[in-house]
Amino acid sequence: MSANSTTAAPPPSTGMAAAITLAAIILIAGFIALGTALHLQPLYAGFTLLWFWTSVDASDLKKLPAAVIGALAGTGVAYMVQMGAATGNAGLALAALGIIIVALFLLIAQRLPLIFNPSFMLFVTVMNAPLIQAGENFQNVFASIALATLYFGGIFFIGSRIMAGRAASAAHA
């Protein structure tokens, strides 16, 4: 085993897994209720951001800005594709393709990772799916990403502060 290798954390206990699942259900239900109350459809873009950030970035609050900026930028480029196709503006569609090529290079070269990161590529790919491109309201997609950022990011931020406070109290006890 090399000095750089790390051991994987053991899986949570059944009880802890059940508690995490229940918490996830409550958070997701809250997001759906909030999105519905705001008449914001679709919410899948917010859930895509949540999945990316919790799965790929392990809910690391320090990685949330890059995940969000990548998501918004990738969605913006996909919107360029949609607008180019819908209006017959080949120049706009070609500009979007050029941005995607440059983004791919920058991702591989690991340059400008705040913007050109795996989140960017996920969102540019998902948002360019033909079913989505066939008439999605991209203003609502951007709003869904923003709402998910504020809602889930805010809850995780508050939770991290509570846990830090409890850890500090336990350390002083």
PDB file of C-alpha atoms in Angstrom:
ATOM      1  CA  MET A   1       0.000   0.000   0.000  1.00  0.00           C
ATOM      2  CA  SER A   2       1.429   3.383  -0.970  1.00  0.00           C
ATOM      3  CA  ALA A   3       1.673   6.384   1.287  1.00  0.00           C
ATOM      4  CA  ASN A   4      -0.922   8.229  -0.813  1.00  0.00           C
ATOM      5  CA  SER A   5      -3.624   5.579  -0.638  1.00  0.00           C
ATOM      6  CA  THR A   6      -6.521   5.994   1.724  1.00  0.00           C
ATOM      7  CA  THR A   7      -8.810   3.441   3.191  1.00  0.00           C
ATOM      8  CA  ALA A   8     -12.481   3.743   2.389  1.00  0.00           C
ATOM      9  CA  ALA A   9     -14.770   4.656   5.226  1.00  0.00           C
ATOM     10  CA  PRO A  10     -16.842   1.731   6.428  1.00  0.00           C
ATOM     11  CA  PRO A  11     -20.480   1.774   5.338  1.00  0.00           C
ATOM     12  CA  PRO A  12     -22.917   3.319   7.794  1.00  0.00           C
ATOM     13  CA  SER A  13     -24.856   1.106  10.136  1.00  0.00           C
ATOM     14  CA  THR A  14     -28.372   0.112   9.118  1.00  0.00           C
ATOM     15  CA  GLY A  15     -29.820   2.592  11.603  1.00  0.00           C
ATOM     16  CA  MET A  16     -27.633   5.425  10.348  1.00  0.00           C
ATOM     17  CA  ALA A  17     -28.460   4.568   6.727  1.00  0.00           C
ATOM     18  CA  ALA A  18     -32.171   4.665   7.602  1.00  0.00           C
ATOM     19  CA  ALA A  19     -31.770   8.032   9.348  1.00  0.00           C
ATOM     20  CA  ILE A  20     -29.890   9.496   6.372  1.00  0.00           C
ATOM     21  CA  THR A  21     -32.539   8.151   3.989  1.00  0.00           C
ATOM     22  CA  LEU A  22     -35.324   9.707   6.059  1.00  0.00           C
ATOM     23  CA  ALA A  23     -33.490  13.030   6.176  1.00  0.00           C
ATOM     24  CA  ALA A  24     -32.989  12.920   2.386  1.00  0.00           C
ATOM     25  CA  ILE A  25     -36.696  12.224   1.848  1.00  0.00           C
ATOM     26  CA  ILE A  26     -37.651  15.160   4.054  1.00  0.00           C
ATOM     27  CA  LEU A  27     -35.192  17.514   2.322  1.00  0.00           C
ATOM     28  CA  ILE A  28     -36.325  16.427  -1.131  1.00  0.00           C
ATOM     29  CA  ALA A  29     -39.996  16.771  -0.187  1.00  0.00           C
ATOM     30  CA  GLY A  30     -39.253  20.263   1.103  1.00  0.00           C
ATOM     31  CA  PHE A  31     -37.551  21.198  -2.161  1.00  0.00           C
ATOM     32  CA  ILE A  32     -40.486  19.869  -4.178  1.00  0.00           C
ATOM     33  CA  ALA A  33     -42.953  21.762  -1.971  1.00  0.00           C
ATOM     34  CA  LEU A  34     -40.943  24.979  -2.246  1.00  0.00           C
ATOM     35  CA  GLY A  35     -40.549  24.626  -6.004  1.00  0.00           C
ATOM     36  CA  THR A  36     -44.258  23.917  -6.386  1.00  0.00           C
ATOM     37  CA  ALA A  37     -45.185  26.899  -4.211  1.00  0.00           C
ATOM     38  CA  LEU A  38     -42.970  29.079  -6.430  1.00  0.00           C
ATOM     39  CA  HIS A  39     -44.546  27.550  -9.571  1.00  0.00           C
ATOM     40  CA  LEU A  40     -41.071  26.533 -10.634  1.00  0.00           C
ATOM     41  CA  GLN A  41     -40.966  23.690 -13.110  1.00  0.00           C
ATOM     42  CA  PRO A  42     -38.873  21.771 -13.927  1.00  0.00           C
ATOM     43  CA  LEU A  43     -37.051  20.887 -10.738  1.00  0.00           C
ATOM     44  CA  TYR A  44     -34.859  18.182 -12.293  1.00  0.00           C
ATOM     45  CA  ALA A  45     -32.019  20.659 -12.835  1.00  0.00           C
ATOM     46  CA  GLY A  46     -31.894  21.339  -9.094  1.00  0.00           C
ATOM     47  CA  PHE A  47     -31.941  17.628  -8.364  1.00  0.00           C
ATOM     48  CA  THR A  48     -29.163  17.088 -10.906  1.00  0.00           C
ATOM     49  CA  LEU A  49     -27.051  19.656  -9.064  1.00  0.00           C
ATOM     50  CA  LEU A  50     -27.871  17.989  -5.741  1.00  0.00           C
ATOM     51  CA  TRP A  51     -26.900  14.578  -7.106  1.00  0.00           C
ATOM     52  CA  PHE A  52     -23.631  15.895  -8.528  1.00  0.00           C
ATOM     53  CA  TRP A  53     -22.640  17.829  -5.435  1.00  0.00           C
ATOM     54  CA  THR A  54     -23.518  15.078  -2.940  1.00  0.00           C
ATOM     55  CA  SER A  55     -22.169  12.186  -5.020  1.00  0.00           C
ATOM     56  CA  VAL A  56     -19.139  13.588  -6.803  1.00  0.00           C
ATOM     57  CA  ASP A  57     -18.168  16.341  -4.373  1.00  0.00           C
ATOM     58  CA  ALA A  58     -19.291  14.467  -1.222  1.00  0.00           C
ATOM     59  CA  SER A  59     -21.409  17.464  -0.067  1.00  0.00           C
ATOM     60  CA  ASP A  60     -18.248  19.508   0.478  1.00  0.00           C
ATOM     61  CA  LEU A  61     -19.415  23.096   0.966  1.00  0.00           C
ATOM     62  CA  LYS A  62     -16.074  24.360  -0.372  1.00  0.00           C
ATOM     63  CA  LYS A  63     -16.808  22.601  -3.676  1.00  0.00           C
ATOM     64  CA  LEU A  64     -20.365  23.917  -4.009  1.00  0.00           C
ATOM     65  CA  PRO A  65     -19.422  27.187  -5.789  1.00  0.00           C
ATOM     66  CA  ALA A  66     -17.584  25.342  -8.583  1.00  0.00           C
ATOM     67  CA  ALA A  67     -20.442  22.844  -8.913  1.00  0.00           C
ATOM     68  CA  VAL A  68     -22.975  25.673  -9.218  1.00  0.00           C
ATOM     69  CA  ILE A  69     -20.894  27.820 -11.573  1.00  0.00           C
ATOM     70  CA  GLY A  70     -20.185  24.794 -13.753  1.00  0.00           C
ATOM     71  CA  ALA A  71     -23.880  23.901 -13.781  1.00  0.00           C
ATOM     72  CA  LEU A  72     -24.940  27.410 -14.741  1.00  0.00           C
ATOM     73  CA  ALA A  73     -22.246  27.758 -17.399  1.00  0.00           C
ATOM     74  CA  GLY A  74     -23.006  24.346 -18.893  1.00  0.00           C
ATOM     75  CA  THR A  75     -26.704  25.158 -18.950  1.00  0.00           C
ATOM     76  CA  GLY A  76     -25.929  28.506 -20.573  1.00  0.00           C
ATOM     77  CA  VAL A  77     -24.009  26.832 -23.374  1.00  0.00           C
ATOM     78  CA  ALA A  78     -26.838  24.342 -23.864  1.00  0.00           C
ATOM     79  CA  TYR A  79     -29.236  27.279 -24.084  1.00  0.00           C
ATOM     80  CA  MET A  80     -27.034  28.752 -26.806  1.00  0.00           C
ATOM     81  CA  VAL A  81     -27.410  25.502 -28.737  1.00  0.00           C
ATOM     82  CA  GLN A  82     -31.189  25.593 -28.301  1.00  0.00           C
ATOM     83  CA  MET A  83     -31.480  29.220 -29.372  1.00  0.00           C
ATOM     84  CA  GLY A  84     -29.195  28.668 -32.356  1.00  0.00           C
ATOM     85  CA  ALA A  85     -31.278  25.716 -33.500  1.00  0.00           C
ATOM     86  CA  ALA A  86     -34.651  27.334 -32.781  1.00  0.00           C
ATOM     87  CA  THR A  87     -33.812  30.550 -34.623  1.00  0.00           C
ATOM     88  CA  GLY A  88     -31.766  29.008 -37.418  1.00  0.00           C
ATOM     89  CA  ASN A  89     -28.732  30.924 -36.210  1.00  0.00           C
ATOM     90  CA  ALA A  90     -25.906  28.611 -37.245  1.00  0.00           C
ATOM     91  CA  GLY A  91     -23.324  31.055 -35.900  1.00  0.00           C
ATOM     92  CA  LEU A  92     -24.734  30.825 -32.385  1.00  0.00           C
ATOM     93  CA  ALA A  93     -24.846  27.024 -32.527  1.00  0.00           C
ATOM     94  CA  LEU A  94     -21.274  26.914 -33.844  1.00  0.00           C
ATOM     95  CA  ALA A  95     -20.132  29.328 -31.119  1.00  0.00           C
ATOM     96  CA  ALA A  96     -21.667  26.997 -28.529  1.00  0.00           C
ATOM     97  CA  LEU A  97     -19.873  24.036 -30.094  1.00  0.00           C
ATOM     98  CA  GLY A  98     -16.619  26.017 -29.964  1.00  0.00           C
ATOM     99  CA  ILE A  99     -17.158  26.745 -26.275  1.00  0.00           C
ATOM    100  CA  ILE A 100     -17.789  23.058 -25.621  1.00  0.00           C
ATOM    101  CA  ILE A 101     -14.533  22.136 -27.393  1.00  0.00           C
ATOM    102  CA  VAL A 102     -12.576  24.769 -25.453  1.00  0.00           C
ATOM    103  CA  ALA A 103     -14.270  23.616 -22.226  1.00  0.00           C
ATOM    104  CA  LEU A 104     -13.245  20.033 -22.919  1.00  0.00           C
ATOM    105  CA  PHE A 105      -9.639  21.122 -23.447  1.00  0.00           C
ATOM    106  CA  LEU A 106      -9.656  23.245 -20.278  1.00  0.00           C
ATOM    107  CA  LEU A 107     -11.181  20.400 -18.272  1.00  0.00           C
ATOM    108  CA  ILE A 108      -8.504  17.983 -19.484  1.00  0.00           C
ATOM    109  CA  ALA A 109      -5.768  20.572 -18.928  1.00  0.00           C
ATOM    110  CA  GLN A 110      -7.271  21.377 -15.509  1.00  0.00           C
ATOM    111  CA  ARG A 111      -7.439  25.101 -16.227  1.00  0.00           C
ATOM    112  CA  LEU A 112     -10.200  27.409 -14.986  1.00  0.00           C
ATOM    113  CA  PRO A 113     -11.748  24.623 -12.860  1.00  0.00           C
ATOM    114  CA  LEU A 114     -14.166  27.029 -11.219  1.00  0.00           C
ATOM    115  CA  ILE A 115     -16.088  27.111 -14.515  1.00  0.00           C
ATOM    116  CA  PHE A 116     -14.895  24.236 -16.687  1.00  0.00           C
ATOM    117  CA  ASN A 117     -15.293  21.237 -14.446  1.00  0.00           C
ATOM    118  CA  PRO A 118     -17.214  17.956 -14.356  1.00  0.00           C
ATOM    119  CA  SER A 119     -20.386  19.822 -13.349  1.00  0.00           C
ATOM    120  CA  PHE A 120     -20.128  21.944 -16.513  1.00  0.00           C
ATOM    121  CA  MET A 121     -19.804  18.816 -18.642  1.00  0.00           C
ATOM    122  CA  LEU A 122     -22.680  17.069 -16.878  1.00  0.00           C
ATOM    123  CA  PHE A 123     -25.021  20.006 -17.392  1.00  0.00           C
ATOM    124  CA  VAL A 124     -23.987  20.759 -20.971  1.00  0.00           C
ATOM    125  CA  THR A 125     -24.591  17.080 -21.753  1.00  0.00           C
ATOM    126  CA  VAL A 126     -27.927  16.705 -19.953  1.00  0.00           C
ATOM    127  CA  MET A 127     -29.303  20.043 -21.128  1.00  0.00           C
ATOM    128  CA  ASN A 128     -28.424  19.210 -24.739  1.00  0.00           C
ATOM    129  CA  ALA A 129     -30.550  16.062 -24.704  1.00  0.00           C
ATOM    130  CA  PRO A 130     -33.051  16.284 -27.577  1.00  0.00           C
ATOM    131  CA  LEU A 131     -36.070  15.902 -25.285  1.00  0.00           C
ATOM    132  CA  ILE A 132     -34.908  18.836 -23.174  1.00  0.00           C
ATOM    133  CA  GLN A 133     -33.856  20.911 -26.177  1.00  0.00           C
ATOM    134  CA  ALA A 134     -37.292  20.358 -27.742  1.00  0.00           C
ATOM    135  CA  GLY A 135     -38.795  23.214 -25.805  1.00  0.00           C
ATOM    136  CA  GLU A 136     -37.440  23.529 -22.292  1.00  0.00           C
ATOM    137  CA  ASN A 137     -37.877  26.832 -20.518  1.00  0.00           C
ATOM    138  CA  PHE A 138     -34.253  27.577 -19.685  1.00  0.00           C
ATOM    139  CA  GLN A 139     -35.169  30.479 -17.385  1.00  0.00           C
ATOM    140  CA  ASN A 140     -36.849  27.929 -15.129  1.00  0.00           C
ATOM    141  CA  VAL A 141     -33.871  25.597 -15.432  1.00  0.00           C
ATOM    142  CA  PHE A 142     -31.549  28.373 -14.227  1.00  0.00           C
ATOM    143  CA  ALA A 143     -34.017  29.217 -11.447  1.00  0.00           C
ATOM    144  CA  SER A 144     -34.174  25.544 -10.393  1.00  0.00           C
ATOM    145  CA  ILE A 145     -30.376  25.433 -10.118  1.00  0.00           C
ATOM    146  CA  ALA A 146     -30.369  28.655  -8.091  1.00  0.00           C
ATOM    147  CA  LEU A 147     -33.151  27.441  -5.786  1.00  0.00           C
ATOM    148  CA  ALA A 148     -31.375  24.123  -5.202  1.00  0.00           C
ATOM    149  CA  THR A 149     -28.156  25.982  -4.402  1.00  0.00           C
ATOM    150  CA  LEU A 150     -29.843  28.178  -1.832  1.00  0.00           C
ATOM    151  CA  TYR A 151     -32.067  25.458  -0.364  1.00  0.00           C
ATOM    152  CA  PHE A 152     -29.712  22.484  -0.173  1.00  0.00           C
ATOM    153  CA  GLY A 153     -26.554  24.553   0.261  1.00  0.00           C
ATOM    154  CA  GLY A 154     -28.216  26.544   3.036  1.00  0.00           C
ATOM    155  CA  ILE A 155     -29.409  23.439   4.845  1.00  0.00           C
ATOM    156  CA  PHE A 156     -25.996  21.777   4.574  1.00  0.00           C
ATOM    157  CA  PHE A 157     -24.317  25.013   5.742  1.00  0.00           C
ATOM    158  CA  ILE A 158     -26.571  25.268   8.786  1.00  0.00           C
ATOM    159  CA  GLY A 159     -26.112  21.557   9.494  1.00  0.00           C
ATOM    160  CA  SER A 160     -22.325  21.872   9.309  1.00  0.00           C
ATOM    161  CA  ARG A 161     -22.395  24.798  11.755  1.00  0.00           C
ATOM    162  CA  ILE A 162     -24.574  22.826  14.183  1.00  0.00           C
ATOM    163  CA  MET A 163     -22.280  19.798  13.956  1.00  0.00           C
ATOM    164  CA  ALA A 164     -19.180  21.988  14.440  1.00  0.00           C
ATOM    165  CA  GLY A 165     -20.779  23.563  17.504  1.00  0.00           C
ATOM    166  CA  ARG A 166     -21.606  20.152  18.941  1.00  0.00           C
ATOM    167  CA  ALA A 167     -18.085  18.916  18.275  1.00  0.00           C
ATOM    168  CA  ALA A 168     -16.624  21.989  19.978  1.00  0.00           C
ATOM    169  CA  SER A 169     -18.920  21.506  22.974  1.00  0.00           C
ATOM    170  CA  ALA A 170     -17.967  17.838  23.230  1.00  0.00           C
ATOM    171  CA  ALA A 171     -14.259  18.729  23.027  1.00  0.00           C
ATOM    172  CA  HIS A 172     -14.596  21.183  25.917  1.00  0.00           C
ATOM    173  CA  ALA A 173     -16.631  18.787  28.064  1.00  0.00           C
TER     174      ALA A 173
END
